[in-house]
PDB file of C-alpha atoms in Angstrom:
ATOM      1  CA  UNK P 748      13.668   2.176   3.629  1.00  0.00           C
ATOM      2  CA  UNK P 749      16.090  -0.252   5.233  1.00  0.00           C
ATOM      3  CA  UNK P 750      15.961  -3.472   3.179  1.00  0.00           C
ATOM      4  CA  UNK P 751      18.392  -6.324   3.922  1.00  0.00           C
ATOM      5  CA  UNK P 752      19.361  -8.143   0.736  1.00  0.00           C
ATOM      6  CA  UNK P 753      17.417 -11.285   1.623  1.00  0.00           C
ATOM      7  CA  UNK P 754      14.209  -9.284   2.155  1.00  0.00           C
ATOM      8  CA  UNK P 755      14.425  -7.361  -1.123  1.00  0.00           C
ATOM      9  CA  UNK P 756      11.010  -7.359  -2.769  1.00  0.00           C
ATOM     10  CA  UNK P 757      10.197  -7.544  -6.474  1.00  0.00           C
ATOM     11  CA  UNK P 758      11.157  -4.631  -8.696  1.00  0.00           C
ATOM     12  CA  UNK P 759       8.736  -5.244 -11.585  1.00  0.00           C
ATOM     13  CA  UNK P 760       6.261  -2.336 -11.704  1.00  0.00           C
ATOM     14  CA  UNK P 761       3.395  -4.635 -12.707  1.00  0.00           C
ATOM     15  CA  UNK P 762       3.912  -6.776  -9.594  1.00  0.00           C
ATOM     16  CA  UNK P 763       4.071  -3.723  -7.329  1.00  0.00           C
ATOM     17  CA  UNK P 764       0.982  -2.157  -8.904  1.00  0.00           C
ATOM     18  CA  UNK P 765      -0.899  -5.397  -8.303  1.00  0.00           C
ATOM     19  CA  UNK P 766       0.158  -5.315  -4.641  1.00  0.00           C
ATOM     20  CA  UNK P 767      -0.868  -1.669  -4.257  1.00  0.00           C
ATOM     21  CA  UNK P 768      -4.238  -2.375  -5.832  1.00  0.00           C
ATOM     22  CA  UNK P 769      -4.835  -5.264  -3.417  1.00  0.00           C
ATOM     23  CA  UNK P 770      -3.728  -3.253  -0.376  1.00  0.00           C
ATOM     24  CA  UNK P 771      -4.796   0.210  -1.438  1.00  0.00           C
ATOM     25  CA  UNK P 772      -5.279   1.933   1.929  1.00  0.00           C
ATOM     26  CA  UNK P 773      -1.946   3.691   2.413  1.00  0.00           C
ATOM     27  CA  UNK P 774      -0.255   6.551   4.249  1.00  0.00           C
ATOM     28  CA  UNK P 775       0.637   9.789   2.487  1.00  0.00           C
ATOM     29  CA  UNK P 776       3.658  11.527   4.067  1.00  0.00           C
ATOM     30  CA  UNK P 777       4.908  15.043   3.317  1.00  0.00           C
ATOM     31  CA  UNK P 778       7.424  17.222   5.140  1.00  0.00           C
ATOM     32  CA  UNK P 779       7.536  20.514   3.267  1.00  0.00           C
ATOM     33  CA  UNK P 780       7.288  22.533   6.482  1.00  0.00           C
ATOM     34  CA  UNK P 781      10.076  20.535   8.150  1.00  0.00           C
ATOM     35  CA  UNK P 782       7.644  18.497  10.254  1.00  0.00           C
ATOM     36  CA  UNK P 783       6.405  15.200   8.771  1.00  0.00           C
ATOM     37  CA  UNK P 784       2.647  15.164   8.184  1.00  0.00           C
ATOM     38  CA  UNK P 785       0.716  11.979   7.406  1.00  0.00           C
ATOM     39  CA  UNK P 786      -2.797  11.114   6.252  1.00  0.00           C
ATOM     40  CA  UNK P 787      -4.266   7.659   5.653  1.00  0.00           C
ATOM     41  CA  UNK P 788      -5.995   7.474   2.267  1.00  0.00           C
ATOM     42  CA  UNK P 789      -7.405   4.978  -0.235  1.00  0.00           C
ATOM     43  CA  UNK P 790      -5.369   5.064  -3.452  1.00  0.00           C
ATOM     44  CA  UNK P 791      -5.780   3.789  -6.965  1.00  0.00           C
ATOM     45  CA  UNK P 792      -2.661   2.578  -8.756  1.00  0.00           C
ATOM     46  CA  UNK P 793      -1.972   2.067 -12.445  1.00  0.00           C
ATOM     47  CA  UNK P 794       0.809   1.897 -14.999  1.00  0.00           C
ATOM     48  CA  UNK P 795       0.982   4.816 -17.409  1.00  0.00           C
ATOM     49  CA  UNK P 796       1.558   4.359 -21.146  1.00  0.00           C
ATOM     50  CA  UNK P 797       5.218   5.146 -20.415  1.00  0.00           C
ATOM     51  CA  UNK P 798       5.412   2.360 -17.842  1.00  0.00           C
ATOM     52  CA  UNK P 799       5.453   4.644 -14.791  1.00  0.00           C
ATOM     53  CA  UNK P 800       3.513   3.864 -11.638  1.00  0.00           C
ATOM     54  CA  UNK P 801       0.843   6.503 -11.086  1.00  0.00           C
ATOM     55  CA  UNK P 802      -1.089   6.845  -7.821  1.00  0.00           C
ATOM     56  CA  UNK P 803      -4.242   8.925  -7.396  1.00  0.00           C
ATOM     57  CA  UNK P 804      -6.187   9.876  -4.292  1.00  0.00           C
ATOM     58  CA  UNK P 805      -7.977  12.802  -2.698  1.00  0.00           C
ATOM     59  CA  UNK P 806      -7.755  14.734   0.548  1.00  0.00           C
ATOM     60  CA  UNK P 807     -10.492  16.674   2.304  1.00  0.00           C
ATOM     61  CA  UNK P 808     -10.119  20.322   1.322  1.00  0.00           C
ATOM     62  CA  UNK P 809     -10.195  21.093   5.048  1.00  0.00           C
ATOM     63  CA  UNK P 810      -7.008  19.051   5.506  1.00  0.00           C
ATOM     64  CA  UNK P 811      -4.095  21.523   5.233  1.00  0.00           C
ATOM     65  CA  UNK P 812      -1.708  18.811   4.044  1.00  0.00           C
ATOM     66  CA  UNK P 813      -2.873  19.311   0.468  1.00  0.00           C
ATOM     67  CA  UNK P 814      -1.102  22.683   0.432  1.00  0.00           C
ATOM     68  CA  UNK P 815       2.229  20.869   0.930  1.00  0.00           C
ATOM     69  CA  UNK P 816       1.744  18.367  -1.865  1.00  0.00           C
ATOM     70  CA  UNK P 817       3.492  20.323  -4.596  1.00  0.00           C
ATOM     71  CA  UNK P 818       6.099  21.934  -2.321  1.00  0.00           C
ATOM     72  CA  UNK P 819       8.420  18.918  -2.282  1.00  0.00           C
ATOM     73  CA  UNK P 820       8.647  15.149  -2.696  1.00  0.00           C
ATOM     74  CA  UNK P 821       5.983  12.972  -1.128  1.00  0.00           C
ATOM     75  CA  UNK P 822       6.021   9.398   0.140  1.00  0.00           C
ATOM     76  CA  UNK P 823       3.159   6.901   0.024  1.00  0.00           C
ATOM     77  CA  UNK P 824       3.508   3.845   2.275  1.00  0.00           C
ATOM     78  CA  UNK P 825       1.615   0.647   1.547  1.00  0.00           C
ATOM     79  CA  UNK P 826       2.079  -1.644   4.570  1.00  0.00           C
ATOM     80  CA  UNK P 827      -0.219  -4.657   4.516  1.00  0.00           C
ATOM     81  CA  UNK P 828      -0.340  -7.559   5.232  1.00  0.00           C
ATOM     82  CA  UNK P 829       1.661  -8.335   8.376  1.00  0.00           C
ATOM     83  CA  UNK P 830       1.761 -10.982  11.098  1.00  0.00           C
ATOM     84  CA  UNK P 831       3.459 -11.868  14.369  1.00  0.00           C
ATOM     85  CA  UNK P 832       6.006 -14.699  14.090  1.00  0.00           C
ATOM     86  CA  UNK P 833       6.209 -16.947  17.139  1.00  0.00           C
ATOM     87  CA  UNK P 834       9.544 -18.683  17.838  1.00  0.00           C
ATOM     88  CA  UNK P 835       7.596 -21.912  18.534  1.00  0.00           C
ATOM     89  CA  UNK P 836       7.708 -22.481  14.769  1.00  0.00           C
ATOM     90  CA  UNK P 837      11.517 -22.551  14.767  1.00  0.00           C
ATOM     91  CA  UNK P 838      13.660 -25.650  15.087  1.00  0.00           C
ATOM     92  CA  UNK P 839      15.859 -24.237  17.846  1.00  0.00           C
ATOM     93  CA  UNK P 840      14.545 -22.956  21.185  1.00  0.00           C
ATOM     94  CA  UNK P 841      17.129 -20.165  21.337  1.00  0.00           C
ATOM     95  CA  UNK P 842      15.132 -17.733  19.197  1.00  0.00           C
ATOM     96  CA  UNK P 843      12.995 -14.669  19.707  1.00  0.00           C
ATOM     97  CA  UNK P 844       9.711 -13.471  18.168  1.00  0.00           C
ATOM     98  CA  UNK P 845       9.688 -11.244  15.123  1.00  0.00           C
ATOM     99  CA  UNK P 846       7.236  -9.851  12.606  1.00  0.00           C
ATOM    100  CA  UNK P 847       6.713 -10.710   8.952  1.00  0.00           C
ATOM    101  CA  UNK P 848       5.317  -8.071   6.639  1.00  0.00           C
ATOM    102  CA  UNK P 849       5.275  -6.521   3.216  1.00  0.00           C
ATOM    103  CA  UNK P 850       5.839  -2.817   2.657  1.00  0.00           C
ATOM    104  CA  UNK P 851       6.049  -0.824  -0.553  1.00  0.00           C
ATOM    105  CA  UNK P 852       7.255   2.785  -0.458  1.00  0.00           C
ATOM    106  CA  UNK P 853       6.483   5.026  -3.424  1.00  0.00           C
ATOM    107  CA  UNK P 854       8.376   8.314  -3.641  1.00  0.00           C
ATOM    108  CA  UNK P 855       7.519  10.994  -6.155  1.00  0.00           C
ATOM    109  CA  UNK P 856       6.195  14.437  -6.926  1.00  0.00           C
ATOM    110  CA  UNK P 857       2.491  15.122  -6.660  1.00  0.00           C
ATOM    111  CA  UNK P 858       0.376  17.175  -9.004  1.00  0.00           C
ATOM    112  CA  UNK P 859      -2.972  18.659  -8.013  1.00  0.00           C
ATOM    113  CA  UNK P 860      -5.896  17.735 -10.264  1.00  0.00           C
ATOM    114  CA  UNK P 861      -7.871  20.938 -10.070  1.00  0.00           C
ATOM    115  CA  UNK P 862     -10.620  20.672 -12.666  1.00  0.00           C
ATOM    116  CA  UNK P 863     -13.997  19.276 -11.686  1.00  0.00           C
ATOM    117  CA  UNK P 864     -13.761  16.652 -14.405  1.00  0.00           C
ATOM    118  CA  UNK P 865     -10.397  15.443 -13.083  1.00  0.00           C
ATOM    119  CA  UNK P 866     -11.706  15.250  -9.501  1.00  0.00           C
ATOM    120  CA  UNK P 867     -14.759  13.383 -10.736  1.00  0.00           C
ATOM    121  CA  UNK P 868     -12.520  10.891 -12.546  1.00  0.00           C
ATOM    122  CA  UNK P 869     -10.473  10.265  -9.389  1.00  0.00           C
ATOM    123  CA  UNK P 870     -13.642   9.567  -7.404  1.00  0.00           C
ATOM    124  CA  UNK P 871     -15.135   7.338 -10.077  1.00  0.00           C
ATOM    125  CA  UNK P 872     -11.903   5.373 -10.438  1.00  0.00           C
ATOM    126  CA  UNK P 873     -11.974   4.791  -6.678  1.00  0.00           C
ATOM    127  CA  UNK P 874     -15.612   3.680  -6.816  1.00  0.00           C
ATOM    128  CA  UNK P 875     -14.849   1.386  -9.745  1.00  0.00           C
ATOM    129  CA  UNK P 876     -12.007  -0.225  -7.804  1.00  0.00           C
ATOM    130  CA  UNK P 877     -14.023  -0.802  -4.629  1.00  0.00           C
ATOM    131  CA  UNK P 878     -17.754  -0.907  -5.394  1.00  0.00           C
ATOM    132  CA  UNK P 879     -18.529  -0.668  -9.099  1.00  0.00           C
ATOM    133  CA  UNK P 880     -22.207  -1.376  -8.377  1.00  0.00           C
ATOM    134  CA  UNK P 881     -22.422   2.028  -6.666  1.00  0.00           C
ATOM    135  CA  UNK P 882     -21.241   3.968  -9.718  1.00  0.00           C
ATOM    136  CA  UNK P 883     -24.717   4.348 -11.353  1.00  0.00           C
ATOM    137  CA  UNK P 884     -26.125   5.586  -8.033  1.00  0.00           C
ATOM    138  CA  UNK P 885     -23.365   8.181  -7.726  1.00  0.00           C
ATOM    139  CA  UNK P 886     -23.883   9.311 -11.293  1.00  0.00           C
ATOM    140  CA  UNK P 887     -27.619   9.665 -10.703  1.00  0.00           C
ATOM    141  CA  UNK P 888     -27.255  11.939  -7.679  1.00  0.00           C
ATOM    142  CA  UNK P 889     -28.457  15.511  -7.995  1.00  0.00           C
ATOM    143  CA  UNK P 890     -25.868  17.640  -9.869  1.00  0.00           C
ATOM    144  CA  UNK P 891     -25.719  20.282  -7.143  1.00  0.00           C
ATOM    145  CA  UNK P 892     -25.033  17.588  -4.529  1.00  0.00           C
ATOM    146  CA  UNK P 893     -22.255  16.104  -6.663  1.00  0.00           C
ATOM    147  CA  UNK P 894     -20.698  19.530  -7.081  1.00  0.00           C
ATOM    148  CA  UNK P 895     -20.723  20.116  -3.316  1.00  0.00           C
ATOM    149  CA  UNK P 896     -19.042  16.762  -2.749  1.00  0.00           C
ATOM    150  CA  UNK P 897     -16.449  17.430  -5.453  1.00  0.00           C
ATOM    151  CA  UNK P 898     -15.817  20.914  -4.097  1.00  0.00           C
ATOM    152  CA  UNK P 899     -14.998  19.477  -0.659  1.00  0.00           C
ATOM    153  CA  UNK P 900     -12.011  17.454  -1.881  1.00  0.00           C
ATOM    154  CA  UNK P 901      -8.588  18.067  -3.373  1.00  0.00           C
ATOM    155  CA  UNK P 902      -7.567  15.365  -5.838  1.00  0.00           C
ATOM    156  CA  UNK P 903      -3.965  14.651  -6.736  1.00  0.00           C
ATOM    157  CA  UNK P 904      -1.771  12.351  -8.778  1.00  0.00           C
ATOM    158  CA  UNK P 905       1.671  11.110  -7.795  1.00  0.00           C
ATOM    159  CA  UNK P 906       4.051   9.657 -10.364  1.00  0.00           C
ATOM    160  CA  UNK P 907       6.504   7.382  -8.593  1.00  0.00           C
ATOM    161  CA  UNK P 908      10.151   8.149  -9.269  1.00  0.00           C
ATOM    162  CA  UNK P 909      11.437   5.590  -6.755  1.00  0.00           C
ATOM    163  CA  UNK P 910       9.738   2.357  -5.664  1.00  0.00           C
ATOM    164  CA  UNK P 911      11.113   0.322  -2.764  1.00  0.00           C
ATOM    165  CA  UNK P 912       9.631  -3.024  -1.759  1.00  0.00           C
ATOM    166  CA  UNK P 913      10.447  -5.016   1.350  1.00  0.00           C
ATOM    167  CA  UNK P 914       9.076  -8.561   1.591  1.00  0.00           C
ATOM    168  CA  UNK P 915      10.077  -9.845   5.035  1.00  0.00           C
ATOM    169  CA  UNK P 916       8.803 -13.412   4.720  1.00  0.00           C
ATOM    170  CA  UNK P 917      11.265 -15.519   6.715  1.00  0.00           C
ATOM    171  CA  UNK P 918      13.566 -16.000   3.713  1.00  0.00           C
ATOM    172  CA  UNK P 919      16.421 -16.231   6.233  1.00  0.00           C
ATOM    173  CA  UNK P 920      14.924 -19.278   7.963  1.00  0.00           C
ATOM    174  CA  UNK P 921      15.342 -22.969   7.138  1.00  0.00           C
ATOM    175  CA  UNK P 922      12.982 -24.665   4.641  1.00  0.00           C
ATOM    176  CA  UNK P 923      11.240 -26.564   7.458  1.00  0.00           C
ATOM    177  CA  UNK P 924      10.693 -23.376   9.418  1.00  0.00           C
ATOM    178  CA  UNK P 925       9.339 -21.613   6.340  1.00  0.00           C
ATOM    179  CA  UNK P 926       6.849 -24.437   5.775  1.00  0.00           C
ATOM    180  CA  UNK P 927       5.747 -24.346   9.415  1.00  0.00           C
ATOM    181  CA  UNK P 928       5.221 -20.602   9.304  1.00  0.00           C
ATOM    182  CA  UNK P 929       3.336 -20.710   6.008  1.00  0.00           C
ATOM    183  CA  UNK P 930       0.988 -23.355   7.438  1.00  0.00           C
ATOM    184  CA  UNK P 931       0.494 -21.392  10.655  1.00  0.00           C
ATOM    185  CA  UNK P 932      -0.370 -18.229   8.726  1.00  0.00           C
ATOM    186  CA  UNK P 933      -2.726 -20.093   6.378  1.00  0.00           C
ATOM    187  CA  UNK P 934      -4.726 -21.462   9.331  1.00  0.00           C
ATOM    188  CA  UNK P 935      -4.561 -18.359  11.503  1.00  0.00           C
ATOM    189  CA  UNK P 936      -7.660 -16.675  12.853  1.00  0.00           C
ATOM    190  CA  UNK P 937      -6.086 -13.380  11.828  1.00  0.00           C
ATOM    191  CA  UNK P 938      -7.101 -12.233   8.342  1.00  0.00           C
ATOM    192  CA  UNK P 939      -3.838 -10.366   7.764  1.00  0.00           C
ATOM    193  CA  UNK P 940      -1.813 -13.485   8.579  1.00  0.00           C
ATOM    194  CA  UNK P 941      -3.880 -15.549   6.140  1.00  0.00           C
ATOM    195  CA  UNK P 942      -3.233 -12.956   3.436  1.00  0.00           C
ATOM    196  CA  UNK P 943       0.478 -13.073   4.213  1.00  0.00           C
ATOM    197  CA  UNK P 944       0.471 -16.853   3.697  1.00  0.00           C
ATOM    198  CA  UNK P 945      -0.304 -16.249   0.013  1.00  0.00           C
ATOM    199  CA  UNK P 946       2.972 -14.343  -0.351  1.00  0.00           C
ATOM    200  CA  UNK P 947       5.219 -16.784   1.500  1.00  0.00           C
ATOM    201  CA  UNK P 948       7.915 -18.098  -0.861  1.00  0.00           C
ATOM    202  CA  UNK P 949       8.374 -21.800  -1.568  1.00  0.00           C
ATOM    203  CA  UNK P 950      10.810 -23.322   0.887  1.00  0.00           C
ATOM    204  CA  UNK P 951      14.365 -22.800  -0.276  1.00  0.00           C
ATOM    205  CA  UNK P 952      17.899 -22.744   1.057  1.00  0.00           C
ATOM    206  CA  UNK P 953      18.501 -20.398   3.983  1.00  0.00           C
ATOM    207  CA  UNK P 954      20.205 -17.159   2.980  1.00  0.00           C
ATOM    208  CA  UNK P 955      21.373 -14.789   5.678  1.00  0.00           C
ATOM    209  CA  UNK P 956      20.697 -14.111   9.360  1.00  0.00           C
ATOM    210  CA  UNK P 957      18.054 -11.579  10.388  1.00  0.00           C
TER     211      UNK P 957
END
């Protein structure tokens, strides 16, 4: 991913895992056949005992992309939040609009989780992350129904070997412009913009041009 120096995001795995947990709906990209294939999926993210970032998710068994997962490296793109940046927040009129956003790219090799117990764990981790109150209901469903549901998915785990984070948050603008943008995002009617306001850095000296 192209990352200008002034938009370099954090490198600490714990910070990136926290971001991926908050914005867990991501895009899985593979290209084993020479043509990029992408699927949008909810992921869970964690740090392993060895300090590696581990992502888990599942594909529908009917989705042929799962057959490419172990044939080569995969990429998972986390790309929220984002917001339009109007030049009316800049001090000079000779400016153009742009976009602020955060993106984290996780590259790695995927491993299929083929046992029923492993697939069940992936599903239950996802439930726990999004609606823990549903977990007892899921666990109380008829065993044959659970098995049909589990049989219809392919679960996998990806251990990240390369993490790239881009935080494009107007770090190249003046302190006054940064404050104006942060305030505009915080009071925006757009939920993504309001989320982005939480990541805006404290006003500091301008660094480099866009």
